[in-house]
DNA sequence: TTCTTATGTTAACTGAGTTAACATTATCGC
DNA sequence: GCGATAATGTTAACTCAGTTAACATAAGAA
């Protein structure tokens, strides 16, 4: 005789969903299990979310928001352009390492289709905007020629790719920092590796 | 009254598994469906594979092999070290773009655990060896100091990360070549972006 | 108060993974 | 050739997931 309308089911579901996602990833997240954990009937979640994708979308949205916030903070607090790119990359990888499941959720194939969740699309766009602005904005406010702009854009993409690749390989356990090195230093080292001119033959 | 022992079930299953994986990814691949497509009972696949992970492992192994082959071919046919890294990166991304589902399978979280499939581990290790050898081997066979070796290793990781990041972002639809550019040129451009010394302030 | 909406319930359907129990065919030692 | 054994196939069942329909009750507006 579960009491009807305890009024907070949606939030509780979201909360538990966060927990499960963090611990086991989207595959382990099942609506039935969620319902059981919440002490509510197995169909109840459907009153609050548009099926499994719906709940994943909700979680993904908040993940995108945290992600964007963290990047924004870093970007806002570093003056030099190069340093900003580096720190941003480190923050990018840092988020991935601290929240691997969320990172996978927002980038991977399990992410609900953006077309079907406008708020999700918005959250995603916003996060990428933060990234892009932070990377492309240069210190001096000189006007750029078209080709300079193109170069800046490509450099942004290249930087993003670099961070993304490191993040992915690290959370998938393909590469790891050597025993005597902190993760942060390791990442910064890798990011720097490409910035240093390899002007050998 | 399906005839017993038509003798090729395993291969047919693998074949169909390839097809489904290519078209829909690992989620769409179901043993029951596979069995139905093959015209065999729904439990039959379990005689040939160790459950779903087993069949995924088999597919992943062959994917790793193709991947390694393609990288090897590229690495073997380019003399200059820098050019080899570039071409290798392009091939890496090329494989991902041409076989996105396979690429995801061998790198992603759906990949069966390496611990449980020794042949899979072997295939994986082999592919990464190819990569690493190709990237770290330098033209001149000078002996390296320890710190030089460490640098070379880090540079290899950086190059790998770069290619991996581009591959991921492209197959996940996060970045795309501009309309007037071929994918290959686009990728080479991004790869080069980091190799060119950005020696501005 | 009564009508409507939101939110909860139970029960059912579908489809997946997996296993057990059983049946048939190959194959190998004799 | 023949019989034991392994390999390979079958059916039937179990569990769990997602999802929906039909129904019940609580809250709030008219």
Coordinates of C-alpha atoms (C1' of nucleotides) in Angstrom, one line a residue, chain B residues 4-5 9 41 43 47-48, chain D residues 7-13:
Chain B
X4 CA 20.4 -30.7 -38.4
X5 CA 24.0 -30.0 -38.9
X9 CA 26.1 -22.4 -38.8
X41 CA 16.7 -22.4 -33.4
X43 CA 19.3 -21.5 -28.7
X47 CA 26.5 -23.9 -29.2
X48 CA 29.0 -21.9 -31.2
Chain D
dA7 C1' 29.3 -32.1 -31.3
dT8 C1' 25.4 -29.8 -32.8
dG9 C1' 20.8 -29.0 -33.1
dT10 C1' 15.8 -28.7 -30.9
dT11 C1' 12.1 -27.2 -27.7
dA12 C1' 10.7 -25.2 -23.5
dA13 C1' 11.3 -22.6 -19.7

